[in-house]
PDB file of C-alpha atoms and ligand atoms in Angstrom:
ATOM      1  CA  MET A 535      -0.051  -0.066   0.004  1.00 51.00           C
ATOM      2  CA  GLY A 536       1.408   3.320  -1.047  1.00 66.00           C
ATOM      3  CA  GLU A 537       0.856   6.666   0.599  1.00 92.00           C
ATOM      4  CA  LEU A 538      -2.292   7.608   2.451  1.00 96.00           C
ATOM      5  CA  PRO A 539      -3.906  11.037   1.840  1.00 98.00           C
ATOM      6  CA  ARG A 540      -3.615  13.352   4.744  1.00 98.00           C
ATOM      7  CA  HIS A 541      -6.889  15.107   3.861  1.00 98.00           C
ATOM      8  CA  ILE A 542      -9.874  13.707   2.049  1.00 98.00           C
ATOM      9  CA  ALA A 543     -12.899  15.660   0.924  1.00 98.00           C
ATOM     10  CA  VAL A 544     -16.197  14.014   0.089  1.00 98.00           C
ATOM     11  CA  ILE A 545     -19.160  15.126  -2.010  1.00 98.00           C
ATOM     12  CA  MET A 546     -21.932  13.113  -0.521  1.00 98.00           C
ATOM     13  CA  ASP A 547     -24.191  13.026  -3.500  1.00 98.00           C
ATOM     14  CA  GLY A 548     -27.068  10.607  -4.231  1.00 98.00           C
ATOM     15  CA  ASN A 549     -29.164  10.495  -0.960  1.00 98.00           C
ATOM     16  CA  GLY A 550     -32.339  11.508  -2.956  1.00 97.00           C
ATOM     17  CA  ARG A 551     -31.873   8.978  -5.691  1.00 98.00           C
ATOM     18  CA  TRP A 552     -31.014   6.192  -3.178  1.00 98.00           C
ATOM     19  CA  ALA A 553     -34.298   6.830  -1.397  1.00 98.00           C
ATOM     20  CA  LYS A 554     -36.299   7.160  -4.576  1.00 98.00           C
ATOM     21  CA  LYS A 555     -35.172   3.744  -5.856  1.00 98.00           C
ATOM     22  CA  ARG A 556     -36.421   2.280  -2.605  1.00 98.00           C
ATOM     23  CA  LEU A 557     -39.752   4.169  -2.844  1.00 98.00           C
ATOM     24  CA  LEU A 558     -38.789   6.134   0.303  1.00 98.00           C
ATOM     25  CA  PRO A 559     -39.005   9.871   0.888  1.00 97.00           C
ATOM     26  CA  ARG A 560     -35.802  11.870   0.024  1.00 97.00           C
ATOM     27  CA  ASN A 561     -35.394  12.606   3.752  1.00 97.00           C
ATOM     28  CA  ALA A 562     -35.063   8.922   4.504  1.00 98.00           C
ATOM     29  CA  GLY A 563     -31.928   9.061   2.122  1.00 98.00           C
ATOM     30  CA  HIS A 564     -30.403  12.013   4.061  1.00 98.00           C
ATOM     31  CA  ARG A 565     -30.969  10.113   7.332  1.00 98.00           C
ATOM     32  CA  GLU A 566     -29.166   7.081   5.938  1.00 98.00           C
ATOM     33  CA  GLY A 567     -26.525   9.389   4.520  1.00 98.00           C
ATOM     34  CA  LEU A 568     -25.928  10.843   8.000  1.00 98.00           C
ATOM     35  CA  LYS A 569     -25.390   7.313   9.390  1.00 98.00           C
ATOM     36  CA  ARG A 570     -22.911   6.531   6.536  1.00 98.00           C
ATOM     37  CA  MET A 571     -21.147   9.813   7.023  1.00 98.00           C
ATOM     38  CA  ILE A 572     -20.486   9.053  10.657  1.00 98.00           C
ATOM     39  CA  SER A 573     -19.212   5.549   9.923  1.00 98.00           C
ATOM     40  CA  LEU A 574     -17.163   6.605   6.983  1.00 98.00           C
ATOM     41  CA  SER A 575     -15.418   9.533   8.729  1.00 98.00           C
ATOM     42  CA  GLU A 576     -14.522   7.347  11.765  1.00 97.00           C
ATOM     43  CA  HIS A 577     -13.126   4.655   9.354  1.00 98.00           C
ATOM     44  CA  ALA A 578     -11.089   7.347   7.614  1.00 98.00           C
ATOM     45  CA  PHE A 579      -9.686   8.658  10.903  1.00 98.00           C
ATOM     46  CA  GLY A 580      -9.052   5.059  12.069  1.00 97.00           C
ATOM     47  CA  ARG A 581      -6.890   4.573   9.040  1.00 97.00           C
ATOM     48  CA  GLY A 582      -4.760   7.573   9.933  1.00 97.00           C
ATOM     49  CA  ILE A 583      -6.276  10.323   7.756  1.00 98.00           C
ATOM     50  CA  GLU A 584      -5.990  13.522   9.522  1.00 98.00           C
ATOM     51  CA  TYR A 585      -8.652  15.756   7.879  1.00 98.00           C
ATOM     52  CA  VAL A 586     -11.985  14.782   6.544  1.00 98.00           C
ATOM     53  CA  THR A 587     -14.040  17.476   4.835  1.00 98.00           C
ATOM     54  CA  LEU A 588     -17.679  16.681   3.974  1.00 98.00           C
ATOM     55  CA  PHE A 589     -19.976  18.710   1.613  1.00 97.00           C
ATOM     56  CA  ALA A 590     -23.428  18.455   3.308  1.00 97.00           C
ATOM     57  CA  LEU A 591     -25.186  21.448   1.763  1.00 97.00           C
ATOM     58  CA  SER A 592     -24.178  23.847  -0.932  1.00 96.00           C
ATOM     59  CA  THR A 593     -25.364  27.516  -1.294  1.00 96.00           C
ATOM     60  CA  GLU A 594     -27.265  26.251  -4.399  1.00 95.00           C
ATOM     61  CA  ASN A 595     -28.939  23.415  -2.399  1.00 95.00           C
ATOM     62  CA  LEU A 596     -30.636  26.145  -0.392  1.00 96.00           C
ATOM     63  CA  ALA A 597     -33.144  26.574  -3.187  1.00 96.00           C
ATOM     64  CA  ARG A 598     -34.616  23.110  -2.436  1.00 96.00           C
ATOM     65  CA  PRO A 599     -38.240  22.873  -1.059  1.00 96.00           C
ATOM     66  CA  GLN A 600     -38.596  23.998   2.481  1.00 96.00           C
ATOM     67  CA  GLU A 601     -39.640  20.570   3.577  1.00 95.00           C
ATOM     68  CA  GLU A 602     -36.391  18.983   2.457  1.00 96.00           C
ATOM     69  CA  LEU A 603     -34.361  21.860   3.898  1.00 97.00           C
ATOM     70  CA  GLY A 604     -36.297  21.560   7.242  1.00 97.00           C
ATOM     71  CA  ALA A 605     -35.432  17.863   7.408  1.00 97.00           C
ATOM     72  CA  LEU A 606     -31.702  18.537   6.655  1.00 98.00           C
ATOM     73  CA  PHE A 607     -31.580  21.298   9.232  1.00 98.00           C
ATOM     74  CA  ALA A 608     -33.058  18.909  11.840  1.00 98.00           C
ATOM     75  CA  LEU A 609     -30.325  16.353  10.965  1.00 98.00           C
ATOM     76  CA  PHE A 610     -27.668  19.035  11.408  1.00 98.00           C
ATOM     77  CA  ARG A 611     -29.057  20.023  14.814  1.00 98.00           C
ATOM     78  CA  LYS A 612     -29.238  16.316  15.759  1.00 97.00           C
ATOM     79  CA  TYR A 613     -25.695  15.797  14.691  1.00 97.00           C
ATOM     80  CA  PHE A 614     -24.306  18.752  16.619  1.00 97.00           C
ATOM     81  CA  THR A 615     -26.136  17.828  19.785  1.00 95.00           C
ATOM     82  CA  GLU A 616     -25.705  14.024  19.738  1.00 96.00           C
ATOM     83  CA  ASN A 617     -22.275  13.455  18.357  1.00 96.00           C
ATOM     84  CA  LEU A 618     -19.944  15.676  20.296  1.00 97.00           C
ATOM     85  CA  GLU A 619     -19.175  13.081  22.906  1.00 96.00           C
ATOM     86  CA  ARG A 620     -18.241  10.616  20.156  1.00 96.00           C
ATOM     87  CA  LEU A 621     -15.923  13.142  18.496  1.00 97.00           C
ATOM     88  CA  LYS A 622     -14.364  14.070  21.807  1.00 97.00           C
ATOM     89  CA  ALA A 623     -13.808  10.467  22.798  1.00 97.00           C
ATOM     90  CA  LYS A 624     -11.917   9.870  19.509  1.00 97.00           C
ATOM     91  CA  GLY A 625      -9.945  13.216  19.747  1.00 98.00           C
ATOM     92  CA  ILE A 626     -11.601  14.633  16.608  1.00 98.00           C
ATOM     93  CA  ARG A 627     -11.910  18.335  16.315  1.00 98.00           C
ATOM     94  CA  LEU A 628     -15.035  19.722  14.589  1.00 98.00           C
ATOM     95  CA  LYS A 629     -14.950  22.687  12.168  1.00 98.00           C
ATOM     96  CA  VAL A 630     -17.969  23.956  10.308  1.00 98.00           C
ATOM     97  CA  ILE A 631     -17.729  26.218   7.278  1.00 98.00           C
ATOM     98  CA  GLY A 632     -20.364  28.037   5.203  1.00 98.00           C
ATOM     99  CA  ASP A 633     -22.209  31.264   4.988  1.00 97.00           C
ATOM    100  CA  GLU A 634     -23.686  32.065   8.370  1.00 96.00           C
ATOM    101  CA  ARG A 635     -26.351  34.285   6.742  1.00 95.00           C
ATOM    102  CA  LEU A 636     -27.837  31.342   4.852  1.00 96.00           C
ATOM    103  CA  LEU A 637     -28.950  28.966   7.651  1.00 96.00           C
ATOM    104  CA  PRO A 638     -30.883  29.451  10.793  1.00 97.00           C
ATOM    105  CA  GLY A 639     -28.868  31.083  13.551  1.00 98.00           C
ATOM    106  CA  ASP A 640     -29.451  28.283  16.042  1.00 98.00           C
ATOM    107  CA  ILE A 641     -27.677  25.823  13.781  1.00 98.00           C
ATOM    108  CA  TRP A 642     -24.585  28.045  13.753  1.00 98.00           C
ATOM    109  CA  ALA A 643     -24.798  28.500  17.478  1.00 98.00           C
ATOM    110  CA  LEU A 644     -24.803  24.645  17.870  1.00 98.00           C
ATOM    111  CA  ALA A 645     -22.016  24.446  15.376  1.00 98.00           C
ATOM    112  CA  ARG A 646     -19.796  27.016  17.120  1.00 98.00           C
ATOM    113  CA  SER A 647     -20.384  25.398  20.495  1.00 97.00           C
ATOM    114  CA  GLY A 648     -19.511  22.006  18.967  1.00 98.00           C
ATOM    115  CA  GLU A 649     -16.219  23.529  17.628  1.00 98.00           C
ATOM    116  CA  GLU A 650     -15.440  24.927  21.140  1.00 98.00           C
ATOM    117  CA  GLU A 651     -16.257  21.648  22.883  1.00 97.00           C
ATOM    118  CA  THR A 652     -14.043  19.572  20.579  1.00 98.00           C
ATOM    119  CA  ALA A 653     -11.251  22.160  20.248  1.00 98.00           C
ATOM    120  CA  GLY A 654      -8.885  20.017  22.316  1.00 97.00           C
ATOM    121  CA  GLY A 655      -8.983  17.065  19.807  1.00 97.00           C
ATOM    122  CA  LYS A 656      -5.549  16.080  18.565  1.00 97.00           C
ATOM    123  CA  SER A 657      -6.247  13.039  16.345  1.00 97.00           C
ATOM    124  CA  GLY A 658      -7.993  14.622  13.498  1.00 98.00           C
ATOM    125  CA  MET A 659     -10.290  17.305  12.185  1.00 98.00           C
ATOM    126  CA  LEU A 660     -13.824  16.929  10.677  1.00 98.00           C
ATOM    127  CA  VAL A 661     -14.786  19.821   8.531  1.00 98.00           C
ATOM    128  CA  LEU A 662     -18.477  20.069   7.664  1.00 98.00           C
ATOM    129  CA  ALA A 663     -19.476  22.334   4.782  1.00 98.00           C
ATOM    130  CA  ILE A 664     -23.132  23.623   5.209  1.00 98.00           C
ATOM    131  CA  GLY A 665     -24.534  26.502   3.157  1.00 97.00           C
ATOM    132  CA  TYR A 666     -21.008  26.622   1.540  1.00 98.00           C
ATOM    133  CA  GLY A 667     -20.101  27.681  -1.951  1.00 98.00           C
ATOM    134  CA  GLY A 668     -16.540  27.700  -3.286  1.00 98.00           C
ATOM    135  CA  ARG A 669     -17.013  30.742  -5.482  1.00 98.00           C
ATOM    136  CA  GLN A 670     -18.688  32.718  -2.709  1.00 97.00           C
ATOM    137  CA  ASP A 671     -15.815  31.728  -0.289  1.00 98.00           C
ATOM    138  CA  ILE A 672     -13.209  32.868  -2.784  1.00 98.00           C
ATOM    139  CA  LEU A 673     -15.083  36.157  -3.305  1.00 98.00           C
ATOM    140  CA  ALA A 674     -15.319  36.710   0.396  1.00 98.00           C
ATOM    141  CA  ALA A 675     -11.554  36.123   0.694  1.00 98.00           C
ATOM    142  CA  VAL A 676     -10.806  38.584  -2.206  1.00 98.00           C
ATOM    143  CA  ASN A 677     -12.945  41.200  -0.519  1.00 98.00           C
ATOM    144  CA  ALA A 678     -11.141  40.654   2.808  1.00 98.00           C
ATOM    145  CA  ALA A 679      -7.870  40.990   0.965  1.00 97.00           C
ATOM    146  CA  VAL A 680      -9.067  44.259  -0.695  1.00 98.00           C
ATOM    147  CA  ARG A 681     -10.167  45.628   2.681  1.00 98.00           C
ATOM    148  CA  GLY A 682      -6.573  44.791   3.891  1.00 96.00           C
ATOM    149  CA  GLY A 683      -5.331  47.391   1.386  1.00 97.00           C
ATOM    150  CA  LYS A 684      -2.348  45.629   0.058  1.00 96.00           C
ATOM    151  CA  GLU A 685      -1.435  42.668  -2.269  1.00 97.00           C
ATOM    152  CA  VAL A 686      -1.409  39.286  -0.535  1.00 98.00           C
ATOM    153  CA  THR A 687       0.699  36.164  -1.173  1.00 98.00           C
ATOM    154  CA  GLY A 688      -0.830  32.805  -2.041  1.00 97.00           C
ATOM    155  CA  GLU A 689      -0.265  31.700   1.504  1.00 97.00           C
ATOM    156  CA  GLU A 690      -1.978  34.866   2.977  1.00 98.00           C
ATOM    157  CA  PHE A 691      -4.851  34.419   0.513  1.00 98.00           C
ATOM    158  CA  SER A 692      -5.419  30.731   1.543  1.00 98.00           C
ATOM    159  CA  ALA A 693      -5.550  31.883   5.146  1.00 98.00           C
ATOM    160  CA  LEU A 694      -8.452  34.186   4.246  1.00 98.00           C
ATOM    161  CA  LEU A 695     -10.630  31.298   2.961  1.00 98.00           C
ATOM    162  CA  SER A 696     -13.012  29.596   5.342  1.00 98.00           C
ATOM    163  CA  THR A 697     -10.623  26.494   5.157  1.00 98.00           C
ATOM    164  CA  GLY A 698      -7.686  28.750   6.267  1.00 98.00           C
ATOM    165  CA  GLY A 699      -5.094  26.767   8.240  1.00 97.00           C
ATOM    166  CA  ILE A 700      -6.215  23.388   6.908  1.00 98.00           C
ATOM    167  CA  PRO A 701      -3.955  21.760   4.302  1.00 98.00           C
ATOM    168  CA  PHE A 702      -5.454  21.482   0.697  1.00 98.00           C
ATOM    169  CA  PRO A 703      -7.270  18.082   0.142  1.00 98.00           C
ATOM    170  CA  ASP A 704      -5.117  15.364  -1.360  1.00 98.00           C
ATOM    171  CA  LEU A 705      -8.152  13.297  -2.525  1.00 98.00           C
ATOM    172  CA  LEU A 706     -11.705  14.374  -3.396  1.00 98.00           C
ATOM    173  CA  ILE A 707     -14.330  11.659  -3.593  1.00 98.00           C
ATOM    174  CA  ARG A 708     -17.648  12.251  -5.230  1.00 98.00           C
ATOM    175  CA  THR A 709     -20.410   9.631  -4.940  1.00 98.00           C
ATOM    176  CA  GLY A 710     -23.656   9.519  -6.965  1.00 98.00           C
ATOM    177  CA  LYS A 711     -22.374   9.137 -10.512  1.00 98.00           C
ATOM    178  CA  GLU A 712     -22.048  12.798 -11.429  1.00 98.00           C
ATOM    179  CA  LYS A 713     -18.570  14.014 -12.439  1.00 98.00           C
ATOM    180  CA  ARG A 714     -18.233  17.653 -11.364  1.00 97.00           C
ATOM    181  CA  LEU A 715     -17.255  19.776  -8.473  1.00 97.00           C
ATOM    182  CA  SER A 716     -20.478  21.553  -7.935  1.00 97.00           C
ATOM    183  CA  ASN A 717     -18.846  24.635  -6.351  1.00 98.00           C
ATOM    184  CA  PHE A 718     -16.966  22.679  -3.667  1.00 98.00           C
ATOM    185  CA  LEU A 719     -13.477  23.793  -2.502  1.00 98.00           C
ATOM    186  CA  LEU A 720     -12.703  25.411  -5.922  1.00 98.00           C
ATOM    187  CA  TYR A 721      -9.406  27.087  -4.923  1.00 98.00           C
ATOM    188  CA  GLU A 722      -8.315  24.302  -2.563  1.00 98.00           C
ATOM    189  CA  CYS A 723      -8.744  21.447  -4.976  1.00 98.00           C
ATOM    190  CA  ALA A 724      -6.373  22.839  -7.754  1.00 97.00           C
ATOM    191  CA  TYR A 725      -4.082  19.759  -7.450  1.00 96.00           C
ATOM    192  CA  THR A 726      -6.379  17.352  -5.589  1.00 98.00           C
ATOM    193  CA  GLU A 727      -6.692  13.848  -6.985  1.00 98.00           C
ATOM    194  CA  LEU A 728     -10.341  13.184  -8.026  1.00 98.00           C
ATOM    195  CA  TYR A 729     -12.196   9.904  -7.538  1.00 98.00           C
ATOM    196  CA  PHE A 730     -15.770   9.279  -8.787  1.00 98.00           C
ATOM    197  CA  SER A 731     -17.968   6.530  -7.630  1.00 98.00           C
ATOM    198  CA  ASP A 732     -21.262   5.578  -9.259  1.00 98.00           C
ATOM    199  CA  LYS A 733     -22.648   4.484  -5.879  1.00 98.00           C
ATOM    200  CA  MET A 734     -25.191   6.663  -4.192  1.00 98.00           C
ATOM    201  CA  PHE A 735     -23.820   8.056  -0.895  1.00 98.00           C
ATOM    202  CA  PRO A 736     -25.890   5.804   1.404  1.00 98.00           C
ATOM    203  CA  ALA A 737     -24.569   2.773  -0.389  1.00 98.00           C
ATOM    204  CA  PHE A 738     -20.918   3.878  -0.323  1.00 98.00           C
ATOM    205  CA  THR A 739     -19.317   1.534   2.162  1.00 98.00           C
ATOM    206  CA  ASN A 740     -16.187   1.765   4.201  1.00 98.00           C
ATOM    207  CA  ALA A 741     -14.752  -0.908   1.819  1.00 98.00           C
ATOM    208  CA  ASP A 742     -15.545   1.508  -1.048  1.00 98.00           C
ATOM    209  CA  LEU A 743     -13.538   4.138   0.795  1.00 98.00           C
ATOM    210  CA  ASP A 744     -10.652   1.687   1.006  1.00 98.00           C
ATOM    211  CA  ARG A 745     -10.859   1.222  -2.704  1.00 98.00           C
ATOM    212  CA  ALA A 746     -10.666   4.964  -3.276  1.00 98.00           C
ATOM    213  CA  LEU A 747      -7.645   5.136  -1.038  1.00 98.00           C
ATOM    214  CA  GLU A 748      -5.983   2.255  -2.931  1.00 97.00           C
ATOM    215  CA  SER A 749      -6.560   4.101  -6.163  1.00 97.00           C
ATOM    216  CA  TYR A 750      -5.045   7.317  -4.608  1.00 97.00           C
ATOM    217  CA  ALA A 751      -1.990   5.288  -3.427  1.00 96.00           C
ATOM    218  CA  LYS A 752      -1.190   4.193  -7.036  1.00 95.00           C
ATOM    219  CA  ARG A 753      -1.310   7.773  -8.386  1.00 94.00           C
ATOM    220  CA  ASP A 754       1.707   9.755  -9.296  1.00 91.00           C
ATOM    221  CA  ARG A 755       1.257  13.318  -8.097  1.00 88.00           C
ATOM    222  CA  ARG A 756       3.587  15.552 -10.078  1.00 89.00           C
ATOM    223  CA  TYR A 757       1.894  18.966  -9.410  1.00 90.00           C
ATOM    224  CA  GLY A 758       2.596  20.054 -13.015  1.00 89.00           C
ATOM    225  CA  LYS A 759       6.267  18.851 -12.912  1.00 91.00           C
ATOM    226  CA  ILE A 760       7.718  15.961 -14.828  1.00 88.00           C
TER     227      ILE A 760
HETATM  228  C1  FPP B  20     -26.808  15.236  -1.814  1.00 59.54           C
HETATM  229  O1  FPP B  20     -27.696  14.250  -2.275  1.00 59.54           O
HETATM  230  C2  FPP B  20     -26.873  15.223  -0.396  1.00 59.54           C
HETATM  231  C3  FPP B  20     -27.236  16.441   0.330  1.00 59.54           C
HETATM  232  C4  FPP B  20     -27.667  17.600  -0.323  1.00 59.54           C
HETATM  233  C5  FPP B  20     -27.277  16.315   1.784  1.00 59.54           C
HETATM  234  C6  FPP B  20     -26.131  15.620   2.491  1.00 59.54           C
HETATM  235  C7  FPP B  20     -26.369  15.427   3.799  1.00 59.54           C
HETATM  236  C8  FPP B  20     -26.040  14.402   4.661  1.00 59.54           C
HETATM  237  C9  FPP B  20     -25.369  13.147   4.147  1.00 59.54           C
HETATM  238  C10 FPP B  20     -26.475  14.336   6.043  1.00 59.54           C
HETATM  239  C11 FPP B  20     -25.598  15.449   6.588  1.00 59.54           C
HETATM  240  C12 FPP B  20     -25.715  15.552   8.052  1.00 59.54           C
HETATM  241  C13 FPP B  20     -24.838  16.354   8.628  1.00 59.54           C
HETATM  242  C14 FPP B  20     -24.843  16.416  10.150  1.00 59.54           C
HETATM  243  C15 FPP B  20     -23.692  17.100   8.000  1.00 59.54           C
HETATM  244  P1  FPP B  20     -28.918  14.734  -3.090  1.00 59.54           P
HETATM  245  O2  FPP B  20     -30.080  14.966  -2.153  1.00 59.54           O
HETATM  246  O3  FPP B  20     -28.550  15.868  -3.999  1.00 59.54           O
HETATM  247  O4  FPP B  20     -29.195  13.376  -3.899  1.00 59.54           O
HETATM  248  P2  FPP B  20     -29.693  13.275  -5.378  1.00 59.54           P
HETATM  249  O5  FPP B  20     -28.796  13.953  -6.255  1.00 59.54           O
HETATM  250  O6  FPP B  20     -29.869  11.824  -5.622  1.00 59.54           O
HETATM  251  O7  FPP B  20     -31.183  14.056  -5.370  1.00 59.54           O
END
């Protein structure tokens, strides 16, 4: 087995289609997705991956029907209240990124208190992107740089992104058959290895993650050099 990625990012797509195929409501797919997300991230940390970033809701997803959004918000609240002990026990630090103006304030309050409670974690970091858009994040960083009144270096610019301080992802996995980035970590993924799975997220097993890691291990990352 070759090298393990230090940071994996996952676009958890396909919850709705997974549910539809089973004649279940879309929300059942999200509930199953949450279970999968917890197991998958713990498996990744167990294997020694240090950072796991998960795309749970994009700025564009916020145009979905209120009923679906309400169910997703309920899952976020549930996660931020019921999973902190688990994270703390495993030494995992929580970080939540996204536009605070776009989701109900109580969700952000729970997210921030979850970040504080898990701040001592030394084994890994779980980054959840909710109400997040890569372009919007780049734009916010550009505006922050402009307000600073002087040109910034690449390093200074990265620090202004909501992922500031976190190394760029080594491997990006997208489940659910589509092959696009959908506004996720656009600046950060410039040299990230991409892995696409046809499986819907609730059906993407820990063994599937192992296969993605095997694929990563075989790749030759040249960063444009020869
Ligand atoms: C994309 O599938 C998935 C989402 C928009 C939501 C992902 C959320 C979870 C896995 C639960 C997250 C919970 C926490 C606490 C972060 P889709 O609905 O677009 O599926 P489709 O393309 O098949 O319709």
